[in-house]
Amino acid sequence: MASLRTTFTLDKEMADRARELGINISAAARQGVADAVRTALQQADRNAYLRQPERVDSAWTDAETWSEP
């Protein structure tokens, strides 16, 4: 996967404490962004469902017949 170099601001005290604890700041930032993206996508999916929830219709019966016995 291609990477993009970026910068962000972190309080000096937080950066110092992270270094003292041996925390890889880049890895922690990547994980934080990945978590935020996952959460935002889940919320977007939920909002889309709430705008147009599924409704039972005749296709549901047909779909049930497609399953393995």
PDB file of N, H, CA, C and O in Angstrom:
ATOM      1  N   MET A   1       0.847  -1.168   0.000  1.00  0.00           N
ATOM      2  CA  MET A   1       0.000   0.000   0.000  1.00  0.00           C
ATOM      3  C   MET A   1       0.896   1.235   0.000  1.00  0.00           C
ATOM      4  O   MET A   1       1.869   1.302   0.750  1.00  0.00           O
ATOM      5  N   ALA A   2       0.576   2.177  -0.814  1.00  0.00           N
ATOM      6  H   ALA A   2      -0.215   2.123  -1.423  1.00  0.00           H
ATOM      7  CA  ALA A   2       1.343   3.422  -0.888  1.00  0.00           C
ATOM      8  C   ALA A   2       1.110   4.240   0.372  1.00  0.00           C
ATOM      9  O   ALA A   2       0.020   4.228   0.943  1.00  0.00           O
ATOM     10  N   SER A   3       2.133   4.938   0.790  1.00  0.00           N
ATOM     11  H   SER A   3       3.019   4.948   0.326  1.00  0.00           H
ATOM     12  CA  SER A   3       2.033   5.774   1.985  1.00  0.00           C
ATOM     13  C   SER A   3       2.103   7.240   1.590  1.00  0.00           C
ATOM     14  O   SER A   3       2.665   7.601   0.555  1.00  0.00           O
ATOM     15  N   LEU A   4       1.525   8.065   2.431  1.00  0.00           N
ATOM     16  H   LEU A   4       1.068   7.772   3.271  1.00  0.00           H
ATOM     17  CA  LEU A   4       1.544   9.504   2.236  1.00  0.00           C
ATOM     18  C   LEU A   4       2.130  10.123   3.492  1.00  0.00           C
ATOM     19  O   LEU A   4       1.653   9.866   4.598  1.00  0.00           O
ATOM     20  N   ARG A   5       3.142  10.920   3.328  1.00  0.00           N
ATOM     21  H   ARG A   5       3.529  11.129   2.430  1.00  0.00           H
ATOM     22  CA  ARG A   5       3.749  11.592   4.472  1.00  0.00           C
ATOM     23  C   ARG A   5       2.876  12.789   4.830  1.00  0.00           C
ATOM     24  O   ARG A   5       2.481  13.569   3.964  1.00  0.00           O
ATOM     25  N   THR A   6       2.586  12.918   6.115  1.00  0.00           N
ATOM     26  H   THR A   6       2.908  12.284   6.818  1.00  0.00           H
ATOM     27  CA  THR A   6       1.776  14.032   6.590  1.00  0.00           C
ATOM     28  C   THR A   6       2.291  14.465   7.952  1.00  0.00           C
ATOM     29  O   THR A   6       3.100  13.768   8.565  1.00  0.00           O
ATOM     30  N   THR A   7       1.839  15.582   8.414  1.00  0.00           N
ATOM     31  H   THR A   7       1.182  16.148   7.916  1.00  0.00           H
ATOM     32  CA  THR A   7       2.244  16.063   9.730  1.00  0.00           C
ATOM     33  C   THR A   7       1.007  16.366  10.553  1.00  0.00           C
ATOM     34  O   THR A   7      -0.070  16.609  10.009  1.00  0.00           O
ATOM     35  N   PHE A   8       1.166  16.350  11.858  1.00  0.00           N
ATOM     36  H   PHE A   8       2.040  16.153  12.300  1.00  0.00           H
ATOM     37  CA  PHE A   8       0.097  16.751  12.744  1.00  0.00           C
ATOM     38  C   PHE A   8       0.723  17.354  13.994  1.00  0.00           C
ATOM     39  O   PHE A   8       1.916  17.182  14.246  1.00  0.00           O
ATOM     40  N   THR A   9      -0.075  18.051  14.763  1.00  0.00           N
ATOM     41  H   THR A   9      -1.044  18.191  14.559  1.00  0.00           H
ATOM     42  CA  THR A   9       0.405  18.721  15.958  1.00  0.00           C
ATOM     43  C   THR A   9       0.073  17.880  17.180  1.00  0.00           C
ATOM     44  O   THR A   9      -1.040  17.373  17.325  1.00  0.00           O
ATOM     45  N   LEU A  10       1.061  17.742  18.054  1.00  0.00           N
ATOM     46  H   LEU A  10       1.965  18.154  17.936  1.00  0.00           H
ATOM     47  CA  LEU A  10       0.900  16.970  19.280  1.00  0.00           C
ATOM     48  C   LEU A  10       1.508  17.782  20.413  1.00  0.00           C
ATOM     49  O   LEU A  10       2.609  18.315  20.278  1.00  0.00           O
ATOM     50  N   ASP A  11       0.796  17.878  21.525  1.00  0.00           N
ATOM     51  H   ASP A  11      -0.098  17.444  21.635  1.00  0.00           H
ATOM     52  CA  ASP A  11       1.344  18.598  22.676  1.00  0.00           C
ATOM     53  C   ASP A  11       2.708  18.037  23.042  1.00  0.00           C
ATOM     54  O   ASP A  11       2.910  16.823  23.008  1.00  0.00           O
ATOM     55  N   LYS A  12       3.641  18.908  23.390  1.00  0.00           N
ATOM     56  H   LYS A  12       3.476  19.894  23.418  1.00  0.00           H
ATOM     57  CA  LYS A  12       4.995  18.495  23.737  1.00  0.00           C
ATOM     58  C   LYS A  12       4.985  17.487  24.885  1.00  0.00           C
ATOM     59  O   LYS A  12       5.698  16.485  24.840  1.00  0.00           O
ATOM     60  N   GLU A  13       4.184  17.750  25.903  1.00  0.00           N
ATOM     61  H   GLU A  13       3.605  18.565  25.939  1.00  0.00           H
ATOM     62  CA  GLU A  13       4.132  16.835  27.050  1.00  0.00           C
ATOM     63  C   GLU A  13       3.669  15.440  26.627  1.00  0.00           C
ATOM     64  O   GLU A  13       4.197  14.433  27.097  1.00  0.00           O
ATOM     65  N   MET A  14       2.690  15.395  25.746  1.00  0.00           N
ATOM     66  H   MET A  14       2.261  16.213  25.364  1.00  0.00           H
ATOM     67  CA  MET A  14       2.183  14.101  25.262  1.00  0.00           C
ATOM     68  C   MET A  14       3.255  13.380  24.452  1.00  0.00           C
ATOM     69  O   MET A  14       3.447  12.174  24.607  1.00  0.00           O
ATOM     70  N   ALA A  15       3.947  14.108  23.595  1.00  0.00           N
ATOM     71  H   ALA A  15       3.792  15.088  23.469  1.00  0.00           H
ATOM     72  CA  ALA A  15       5.015  13.510  22.788  1.00  0.00           C
ATOM     73  C   ALA A  15       6.134  12.993  23.685  1.00  0.00           C
ATOM     74  O   ALA A  15       6.642  11.891  23.478  1.00  0.00           O
ATOM     75  N   ASP A  16       6.517  13.789  24.680  1.00  0.00           N
ATOM     76  H   ASP A  16       6.104  14.684  24.848  1.00  0.00           H
ATOM     77  CA  ASP A  16       7.576  13.364  25.613  1.00  0.00           C
ATOM     78  C   ASP A  16       7.154  12.113  26.369  1.00  0.00           C
ATOM     79  O   ASP A  16       7.937  11.174  26.507  1.00  0.00           O
ATOM     80  N   ARG A  17       5.934  12.099  26.852  1.00  0.00           N
ATOM     81  H   ARG A  17       5.298  12.862  26.739  1.00  0.00           H
ATOM     82  CA  ARG A  17       5.442  10.937  27.614  1.00  0.00           C
ATOM     83  C   ARG A  17       5.389   9.694  26.732  1.00  0.00           C
ATOM     84  O   ARG A  17       5.750   8.603  27.172  1.00  0.00           O
ATOM     85  N   ALA A  18       4.938   9.858  25.486  1.00  0.00           N
ATOM     86  H   ALA A  18       4.644  10.744  25.128  1.00  0.00           H
ATOM     87  CA  ALA A  18       4.886   8.727  24.555  1.00  0.00           C
ATOM     88  C   ALA A  18       6.282   8.165  24.330  1.00  0.00           C
ATOM     89  O   ALA A  18       6.467   6.948  24.332  1.00  0.00           O
ATOM     90  N   ARG A  19       7.262   9.035  24.136  1.00  0.00           N
ATOM     91  H   ARG A  19       7.112  10.024  24.134  1.00  0.00           H
ATOM     92  CA  ARG A  19       8.639   8.571  23.929  1.00  0.00           C
ATOM     93  C   ARG A  19       9.162   7.851  25.163  1.00  0.00           C
ATOM     94  O   ARG A  19       9.814   6.814  25.046  1.00  0.00           O
ATOM     95  N   GLU A  20       8.878   8.396  26.353  1.00  0.00           N
ATOM     96  H   GLU A  20       8.348   9.238  26.448  1.00  0.00           H
ATOM     97  CA  GLU A  20       9.301   7.751  27.609  1.00  0.00           C
ATOM     98  C   GLU A  20       8.738   6.347  27.732  1.00  0.00           C
ATOM     99  O   GLU A  20       9.393   5.446  28.256  1.00  0.00           O
ATOM    100  N   LEU A  21       7.529   6.173  27.250  1.00  0.00           N
ATOM    101  H   LEU A  21       6.997   6.905  26.825  1.00  0.00           H
ATOM    102  CA  LEU A  21       6.854   4.871  27.344  1.00  0.00           C
ATOM    103  C   LEU A  21       7.166   3.948  26.172  1.00  0.00           C
ATOM    104  O   LEU A  21       6.681   2.818  26.122  1.00  0.00           O
ATOM    105  N   GLY A  22       7.972   4.426  25.233  1.00  0.00           N
ATOM    106  H   GLY A  22       8.366   5.344  25.274  1.00  0.00           H
ATOM    107  CA  GLY A  22       8.351   3.603  24.087  1.00  0.00           C
ATOM    108  C   GLY A  22       7.258   3.456  23.051  1.00  0.00           C
ATOM    109  O   GLY A  22       7.249   2.491  22.287  1.00  0.00           O
ATOM    110  N   ILE A  23       6.343   4.397  23.019  1.00  0.00           N
ATOM    111  H   ILE A  23       6.350   5.181  23.640  1.00  0.00           H
ATOM    112  CA  ILE A  23       5.241   4.340  22.050  1.00  0.00           C
ATOM    113  C   ILE A  23       5.726   4.877  20.708  1.00  0.00           C
ATOM    114  O   ILE A  23       6.313   5.957  20.634  1.00  0.00           O
ATOM    115  N   ASN A  24       5.478   4.117  19.662  1.00  0.00           N
ATOM    116  H   ASN A  24       5.002   3.240  19.722  1.00  0.00           H
ATOM    117  CA  ASN A  24       5.780   4.552  18.304  1.00  0.00           C
ATOM    118  C   ASN A  24       4.680   5.523  17.896  1.00  0.00           C
ATOM    119  O   ASN A  24       3.555   5.110  17.611  1.00  0.00           O
ATOM    120  N   ILE A  25       5.002   6.805  17.867  1.00  0.00           N
ATOM    121  H   ILE A  25       5.915   7.140  18.098  1.00  0.00           H
ATOM    122  CA  ILE A  25       3.993   7.834  17.606  1.00  0.00           C
ATOM    123  C   ILE A  25       3.387   7.681  16.214  1.00  0.00           C
ATOM    124  O   ILE A  25       2.182   7.868  16.046  1.00  0.00           O
ATOM    125  N   SER A  26       4.190   7.350  15.231  1.00  0.00           N
ATOM    126  H   SER A  26       5.169   7.198  15.368  1.00  0.00           H
ATOM    127  CA  SER A  26       3.658   7.176  13.870  1.00  0.00           C
ATOM    128  C   SER A  26       2.666   6.030  13.822  1.00  0.00           C
ATOM    129  O   SER A  26       1.596   6.155  13.225  1.00  0.00           O
ATOM    130  N   ALA A  27       3.017   4.908  14.451  1.00  0.00           N
ATOM    131  H   ALA A  27       3.885   4.807  14.936  1.00  0.00           H
ATOM    132  CA  ALA A  27       2.117   3.751  14.456  1.00  0.00           C
ATOM    133  C   ALA A  27       0.834   4.069  15.216  1.00  0.00           C
ATOM    134  O   ALA A  27      -0.254   3.678  14.795  1.00  0.00           O
ATOM    135  N   ALA A  28       0.963   4.779  16.339  1.00  0.00           N
ATOM    136  H   ALA A  28       1.848   5.097  16.681  1.00  0.00           H
ATOM    137  CA  ALA A  28      -0.213   5.147  17.118  1.00  0.00           C
ATOM    138  C   ALA A  28      -1.110   6.094  16.322  1.00  0.00           C
ATOM    139  O   ALA A  28      -2.335   5.972  16.364  1.00  0.00           O
ATOM    140  N   ALA A  29      -0.510   7.029  15.603  1.00  0.00           N
ATOM    141  H   ALA A  29       0.485   7.128  15.568  1.00  0.00           H
ATOM    142  CA  ALA A  29      -1.290   7.956  14.777  1.00  0.00           C
ATOM    143  C   ALA A  29      -1.998   7.202  13.658  1.00  0.00           C
ATOM    144  O   ALA A  29      -3.172   7.459  13.391  1.00  0.00           O
ATOM    145  N   ARG A  30      -1.305   6.276  13.001  1.00  0.00           N
ATOM    146  H   ARG A  30      -0.351   6.067  13.218  1.00  0.00           H
ATOM    147  CA  ARG A  30      -1.939   5.470  11.934  1.00  0.00           C
ATOM    148  C   ARG A  30      -3.131   4.704  12.488  1.00  0.00           C
ATOM    149  O   ARG A  30      -4.195   4.661  11.870  1.00  0.00           O
ATOM    150  N   GLN A  31      -2.944   4.096  13.664  1.00  0.00           N
ATOM    151  H   GLN A  31      -2.080   4.130  14.166  1.00  0.00           H
ATOM    152  CA  GLN A  31      -4.033   3.323  14.266  1.00  0.00           C
ATOM    153  C   GLN A  31      -5.204   4.230  14.632  1.00  0.00           C
ATOM    154  O   GLN A  31      -6.364   3.866  14.439  1.00  0.00           O
ATOM    155  N   GLY A  32      -4.898   5.397  15.152  1.00  0.00           N
ATOM    156  H   GLY A  32      -3.956   5.693  15.309  1.00  0.00           H
ATOM    157  CA  GLY A  32      -5.956   6.343  15.504  1.00  0.00           C
ATOM    158  C   GLY A  32      -6.755   6.794  14.296  1.00  0.00           C
ATOM    159  O   GLY A  32      -7.981   6.892  14.361  1.00  0.00           O
ATOM    160  N   VAL A  33      -6.075   7.067  13.198  1.00  0.00           N
ATOM    161  H   VAL A  33      -5.079   6.987  13.145  1.00  0.00           H
ATOM    162  CA  VAL A  33      -6.773   7.472  11.972  1.00  0.00           C
ATOM    163  C   VAL A  33      -7.593   6.307  11.430  1.00  0.00           C
ATOM    164  O   VAL A  33      -8.730   6.500  11.000  1.00  0.00           O
ATOM    165  N   ALA A  34      -7.029   5.099  11.446  1.00  0.00           N
ATOM    166  H   ALA A  34      -6.105   4.942  11.796  1.00  0.00           H
ATOM    167  CA  ALA A  34      -7.765   3.918  10.969  1.00  0.00           C
ATOM    168  C   ALA A  34      -9.028   3.700  11.807  1.00  0.00           C
ATOM    169  O   ALA A  34     -10.090   3.401  11.262  1.00  0.00           O
ATOM    170  N   ASP A  35      -8.916   3.848  13.123  1.00  0.00           N
ATOM    171  H   ASP A  35      -8.053   4.090  13.566  1.00  0.00           H
ATOM    172  CA  ASP A  35     -10.079   3.702  13.994  1.00  0.00           C
ATOM    173  C   ASP A  35     -11.127   4.769  13.701  1.00  0.00           C
ATOM    174  O   ASP A  35     -12.322   4.473  13.661  1.00  0.00           O
ATOM    175  N   ALA A  36     -10.687   6.009  13.496  1.00  0.00           N
ATOM    176  H   ALA A  36      -9.717   6.249  13.528  1.00  0.00           H
ATOM    177  CA  ALA A  36     -11.615   7.099  13.209  1.00  0.00           C
ATOM    178  C   ALA A  36     -12.329   6.879  11.879  1.00  0.00           C
ATOM    179  O   ALA A  36     -13.526   7.147  11.771  1.00  0.00           O
ATOM    180  N   VAL A  37     -11.613   6.396  10.869  1.00  0.00           N
ATOM    181  H   VAL A  37     -10.641   6.179  10.957  1.00  0.00           H
ATOM    182  CA  VAL A  37     -12.221   6.116   9.565  1.00  0.00           C
ATOM    183  C   VAL A  37     -13.244   4.989   9.704  1.00  0.00           C
ATOM    184  O   VAL A  37     -14.350   5.090   9.174  1.00  0.00           O
ATOM    185  N   ARG A  38     -12.882   3.912  10.414  1.00  0.00           N
ATOM    186  H   ARG A  38     -11.983   3.830  10.844  1.00  0.00           H
ATOM    187  CA  ARG A  38     -13.798   2.787  10.610  1.00  0.00           C
ATOM    188  C   ARG A  38     -15.078   3.264  11.309  1.00  0.00           C
ATOM    189  O   ARG A  38     -16.183   2.902  10.905  1.00  0.00           O
ATOM    190  N   THR A  39     -14.923   4.070  12.350  1.00  0.00           N
ATOM    191  H   THR A  39     -14.026   4.364  12.679  1.00  0.00           H
ATOM    192  CA  THR A  39     -16.081   4.592  13.082  1.00  0.00           C
ATOM    193  C   THR A  39     -16.954   5.467  12.188  1.00  0.00           C
ATOM    194  O   THR A  39     -18.180   5.355  12.222  1.00  0.00           O
ATOM    195  N   ALA A  40     -16.342   6.331  11.393  1.00  0.00           N
ATOM    196  H   ALA A  40     -15.346   6.422  11.365  1.00  0.00           H
ATOM    197  CA  ALA A  40     -17.094   7.213  10.498  1.00  0.00           C
ATOM    198  C   ALA A  40     -17.850   6.407   9.439  1.00  0.00           C
ATOM    199  O   ALA A  40     -18.992   6.731   9.113  1.00  0.00           O
ATOM    200  N   LEU A  41     -17.224   5.366   8.906  1.00  0.00           N
ATOM    201  H   LEU A  41     -16.297   5.103   9.170  1.00  0.00           H
ATOM    202  CA  LEU A  41     -17.901   4.525   7.914  1.00  0.00           C
ATOM    203  C   LEU A  41     -19.076   3.778   8.537  1.00  0.00           C
ATOM    204  O   LEU A  41     -20.137   3.667   7.923  1.00  0.00           O
ATOM    205  N   GLN A  42     -18.892   3.267   9.746  1.00  0.00           N
ATOM    206  H   GLN A  42     -18.030   3.357  10.244  1.00  0.00           H
ATOM    207  CA  GLN A  42     -19.986   2.585  10.431  1.00  0.00           C
ATOM    208  C   GLN A  42     -21.150   3.536  10.674  1.00  0.00           C
ATOM    209  O   GLN A  42     -22.310   3.166  10.489  1.00  0.00           O
ATOM    210  N   GLN A  43     -20.840   4.761  11.090  1.00  0.00           N
ATOM    211  H   GLN A  43     -19.899   5.061  11.240  1.00  0.00           H
ATOM    212  CA  GLN A  43     -21.891   5.747  11.338  1.00  0.00           C
ATOM    213  C   GLN A  43     -22.600   6.127  10.037  1.00  0.00           C
ATOM    214  O   GLN A  43     -23.819   6.297  10.016  1.00  0.00           O
ATOM    215  N   ALA A  44     -21.838   6.258   8.960  1.00  0.00           N
ATOM    216  H   ALA A  44     -20.848   6.120   8.977  1.00  0.00           H
ATOM    217  CA  ALA A  44     -22.446   6.574   7.661  1.00  0.00           C
ATOM    218  C   ALA A  44     -23.371   5.448   7.215  1.00  0.00           C
ATOM    219  O   ALA A  44     -24.462   5.711   6.709  1.00  0.00           O
ATOM    220  N   ASP A  45     -22.950   4.192   7.394  1.00  0.00           N
ATOM    221  H   ASP A  45     -22.064   3.978   7.804  1.00  0.00           H
ATOM    222  CA  ASP A  45     -23.799   3.050   7.045  1.00  0.00           C
ATOM    223  C   ASP A  45     -25.082   3.055   7.879  1.00  0.00           C
ATOM    224  O   ASP A  45     -26.178   2.832   7.364  1.00  0.00           O
ATOM    225  N   ARG A  46     -24.918   3.312   9.167  1.00  0.00           N
ATOM    226  H   ARG A  46     -24.028   3.493   9.585  1.00  0.00           H
ATOM    227  CA  ARG A  46     -26.081   3.328  10.064  1.00  0.00           C
ATOM    228  C   ARG A  46     -27.053   4.438   9.657  1.00  0.00           C
ATOM    229  O   ARG A  46     -28.263   4.222   9.604  1.00  0.00           O
ATOM    230  N   ASN A  47     -26.516   5.625   9.372  1.00  0.00           N
ATOM    231  H   ASN A  47     -25.532   5.801   9.415  1.00  0.00           H
ATOM    232  CA  ASN A  47     -27.373   6.737   8.955  1.00  0.00           C
ATOM    233  C   ASN A  47     -28.091   6.430   7.655  1.00  0.00           C
ATOM    234  O   ASN A  47     -29.264   6.772   7.503  1.00  0.00           O
ATOM    235  N   ALA A  48     -27.403   5.785   6.707  1.00  0.00           N
ATOM    236  H   ALA A  48     -26.450   5.507   6.831  1.00  0.00           H
ATOM    237  CA  ALA A  48     -28.037   5.414   5.436  1.00  0.00           C
ATOM    238  C   ALA A  48     -29.168   4.420   5.677  1.00  0.00           C
ATOM    239  O   ALA A  48     -30.231   4.520   5.065  1.00  0.00           O
ATOM    240  N   TYR A  49     -28.933   3.459   6.574  1.00  0.00           N
ATOM    241  H   TYR A  49     -28.070   3.377   7.071  1.00  0.00           H
ATOM    242  CA  TYR A  49     -29.978   2.487   6.885  1.00  0.00           C
ATOM    243  C   TYR A  49     -31.180   3.181   7.534  1.00  0.00           C
ATOM    244  O   TYR A  49     -32.329   2.874   7.217  1.00  0.00           O
ATOM    245  N   LEU A  50     -30.902   4.117   8.443  1.00  0.00           N
ATOM    246  H   LEU A  50     -29.969   4.367   8.700  1.00  0.00           H
ATOM    247  CA  LEU A  50     -32.009   4.816   9.105  1.00  0.00           C
ATOM    248  C   LEU A  50     -32.817   5.659   8.127  1.00  0.00           C
ATOM    249  O   LEU A  50     -34.022   5.837   8.305  1.00  0.00           O
ATOM    250  N   ARG A  51     -32.145   6.186   7.079  1.00  0.00           N
ATOM    251  H   ARG A  51     -31.167   6.041   6.934  1.00  0.00           H
ATOM    252  CA  ARG A  51     -32.861   6.956   6.054  1.00  0.00           C
ATOM    253  C   ARG A  51     -33.719   6.044   5.187  1.00  0.00           C
ATOM    254  O   ARG A  51     -34.812   6.428   4.770  1.00  0.00           O
ATOM    255  N   GLN A  52     -33.226   4.833   4.915  1.00  0.00           N
ATOM    256  H   GLN A  52     -32.338   4.522   5.254  1.00  0.00           H
ATOM    257  CA  GLN A  52     -33.955   3.888   4.061  1.00  0.00           C
ATOM    258  C   GLN A  52     -33.849   2.483   4.644  1.00  0.00           C
ATOM    259  O   GLN A  52     -33.086   1.660   4.138  1.00  0.00           O
ATOM    260  N   PRO A  53     -34.601   2.203   5.693  1.00  0.00           N
ATOM    261  CA  PRO A  53     -34.528   0.864   6.295  1.00  0.00           C
ATOM    262  C   PRO A  53     -35.077  -0.209   5.358  1.00  0.00           C
ATOM    263  O   PRO A  53     -35.892   0.069   4.479  1.00  0.00           O
ATOM    264  N   GLU A  54     -34.618  -1.426   5.564  1.00  0.00           N
ATOM    265  H   GLU A  54     -33.955  -1.652   6.278  1.00  0.00           H
ATOM    266  CA  GLU A  54     -35.127  -2.543   4.770  1.00  0.00           C
ATOM    267  C   GLU A  54     -36.581  -2.790   5.133  1.00  0.00           C
ATOM    268  O   GLU A  54     -36.999  -2.611   6.277  1.00  0.00           O
ATOM    269  N   ARG A  55     -37.334  -3.204   4.134  1.00  0.00           N
ATOM    270  H   ARG A  55     -36.995  -3.350   3.204  1.00  0.00           H
ATOM    271  CA  ARG A  55     -38.733  -3.545   4.359  1.00  0.00           C
ATOM    272  C   ARG A  55     -38.980  -4.930   3.764  1.00  0.00           C
ATOM    273  O   ARG A  55     -38.456  -5.274   2.705  1.00  0.00           O
ATOM    274  N   VAL A  56     -39.773  -5.697   4.457  1.00  0.00           N
ATOM    275  H   VAL A  56     -40.199  -5.418   5.318  1.00  0.00           H
ATOM    276  CA  VAL A  56     -40.121  -7.025   3.957  1.00  0.00           C
ATOM    277  C   VAL A  56     -40.969  -6.865   2.708  1.00  0.00           C
ATOM    278  O   VAL A  56     -41.911  -6.073   2.678  1.00  0.00           O
ATOM    279  N   ASP A  57     -40.621  -7.631   1.672  1.00  0.00           N
ATOM    280  H   ASP A  57     -39.856  -8.275   1.697  1.00  0.00           H
ATOM    281  CA  ASP A  57     -41.423  -7.643   0.449  1.00  0.00           C
ATOM    282  C   ASP A  57     -41.359  -9.046  -0.149  1.00  0.00           C
ATOM    283  O   ASP A  57     -40.765  -9.946   0.445  1.00  0.00           O
ATOM    284  N   SER A  58     -41.957  -9.235  -1.303  1.00  0.00           N
ATOM    285  H   SER A  58     -42.440  -8.504  -1.785  1.00  0.00           H
ATOM    286  CA  SER A  58     -42.036 -10.569  -1.905  1.00  0.00           C
ATOM    287  C   SER A  58     -40.663 -11.137  -2.251  1.00  0.00           C
ATOM    288  O   SER A  58     -40.503 -12.356  -2.318  1.00  0.00           O
ATOM    289  N   ALA A  59     -39.689 -10.293  -2.467  1.00  0.00           N
ATOM    290  H   ALA A  59     -39.819  -9.303  -2.413  1.00  0.00           H
ATOM    291  CA  ALA A  59     -38.352 -10.774  -2.805  1.00  0.00           C
ATOM    292  C   ALA A  59     -37.727 -11.541  -1.643  1.00  0.00           C
ATOM    293  O   ALA A  59     -36.872 -12.398  -1.868  1.00  0.00           O
ATOM    294  N   TRP A  60     -38.132 -11.253  -0.407  1.00  0.00           N
ATOM    295  H   TRP A  60     -38.827 -10.556  -0.224  1.00  0.00           H
ATOM    296  CA  TRP A  60     -37.573 -11.958   0.751  1.00  0.00           C
ATOM    297  C   TRP A  60     -37.879 -13.448   0.670  1.00  0.00           C
ATOM    298  O   TRP A  60     -37.014 -14.273   0.964  1.00  0.00           O
ATOM    299  N   THR A  61     -39.091 -13.801   0.275  1.00  0.00           N
ATOM    300  H   THR A  61     -39.793 -13.131   0.036  1.00  0.00           H
ATOM    301  CA  THR A  61     -39.459 -15.210   0.159  1.00  0.00           C
ATOM    302  C   THR A  61     -38.615 -15.872  -0.917  1.00  0.00           C
ATOM    303  O   THR A  61     -38.127 -16.986  -0.729  1.00  0.00           O
ATOM    304  N   ASP A  62     -38.441 -15.192  -2.045  1.00  0.00           N
ATOM    305  H   ASP A  62     -38.837 -14.287  -2.198  1.00  0.00           H
ATOM    306  CA  ASP A  62     -37.613 -15.745  -3.113  1.00  0.00           C
ATOM    307  C   ASP A  62     -36.169 -15.903  -2.648  1.00  0.00           C
ATOM    308  O   ASP A  62     -35.527 -16.904  -2.963  1.00  0.00           O
ATOM    309  N   ALA A  63     -35.667 -14.957  -1.924  1.00  0.00           N
ATOM    310  H   ALA A  63     -36.189 -14.143  -1.668  1.00  0.00           H
ATOM    311  CA  ALA A  63     -34.282 -15.030  -1.443  1.00  0.00           C
ATOM    312  C   ALA A  63     -34.102 -16.206  -0.515  1.00  0.00           C
ATOM    313  O   ALA A  63     -33.052 -16.849  -0.545  1.00  0.00           O
ATOM    314  N   GLU A  64     -35.090 -16.512   0.312  1.00  0.00           N
ATOM    315  H   GLU A  64     -35.942 -15.990   0.336  1.00  0.00           H
ATOM    316  CA  GLU A  64     -34.993 -17.651   1.229  1.00  0.00           C
ATOM    317  C   GLU A  64     -34.868 -18.951   0.444  1.00  0.00           C
ATOM    318  O   GLU A  64     -34.204 -19.876   0.911  1.00  0.00           O
ATOM    319  N   THR A  65     -35.479 -19.053  -0.722  1.00  0.00           N
ATOM    320  H   THR A  65     -36.018 -18.301  -1.101  1.00  0.00           H
ATOM    321  CA  THR A  65     -35.404 -20.287  -1.492  1.00  0.00           C
ATOM    322  C   THR A  65     -34.043 -20.493  -2.126  1.00  0.00           C
ATOM    323  O   THR A  65     -33.751 -21.595  -2.590  1.00  0.00           O
ATOM    324  N   TRP A  66     -33.184 -19.451  -2.162  1.00  0.00           N
ATOM    325  H   TRP A  66     -33.421 -18.556  -1.785  1.00  0.00           H
ATOM    326  CA  TRP A  66     -31.862 -19.584  -2.753  1.00  0.00           C
ATOM    327  C   TRP A  66     -30.871 -20.285  -1.815  1.00  0.00           C
ATOM    328  O   TRP A  66     -29.837 -20.783  -2.261  1.00  0.00           O
ATOM    329  N   SER A  67     -31.186 -20.321  -0.529  1.00  0.00           N
ATOM    330  H   SER A  67     -32.026 -19.916  -0.167  1.00  0.00           H
ATOM    331  CA  SER A  67     -30.240 -20.871   0.431  1.00  0.00           C
ATOM    332  C   SER A  67     -30.090 -22.377   0.255  1.00  0.00           C
ATOM    333  O   SER A  67     -30.941 -23.046  -0.331  1.00  0.00           O
ATOM    334  N   GLU A  68     -28.992 -22.882   0.777  1.00  0.00           N
ATOM    335  H   GLU A  68     -28.301 -22.339   1.253  1.00  0.00           H
ATOM    336  CA  GLU A  68     -28.741 -24.318   0.723  1.00  0.00           C
ATOM    337  C   GLU A  68     -29.721 -25.030   1.669  1.00  0.00           C
ATOM    338  O   GLU A  68     -30.050 -24.495   2.727  1.00  0.00           O
ATOM    339  N   PRO A  69     -30.187 -26.226   1.299  1.00  0.00           N
ATOM    340  CA  PRO A  69     -31.143 -26.951   2.169  1.00  0.00           C
ATOM    341  C   PRO A  69     -30.477 -27.435   3.447  1.00  0.00           C
ATOM    342  O   PRO A  69     -31.129 -28.058   4.286  1.00  0.00           O
TER     343      PRO A  69
END
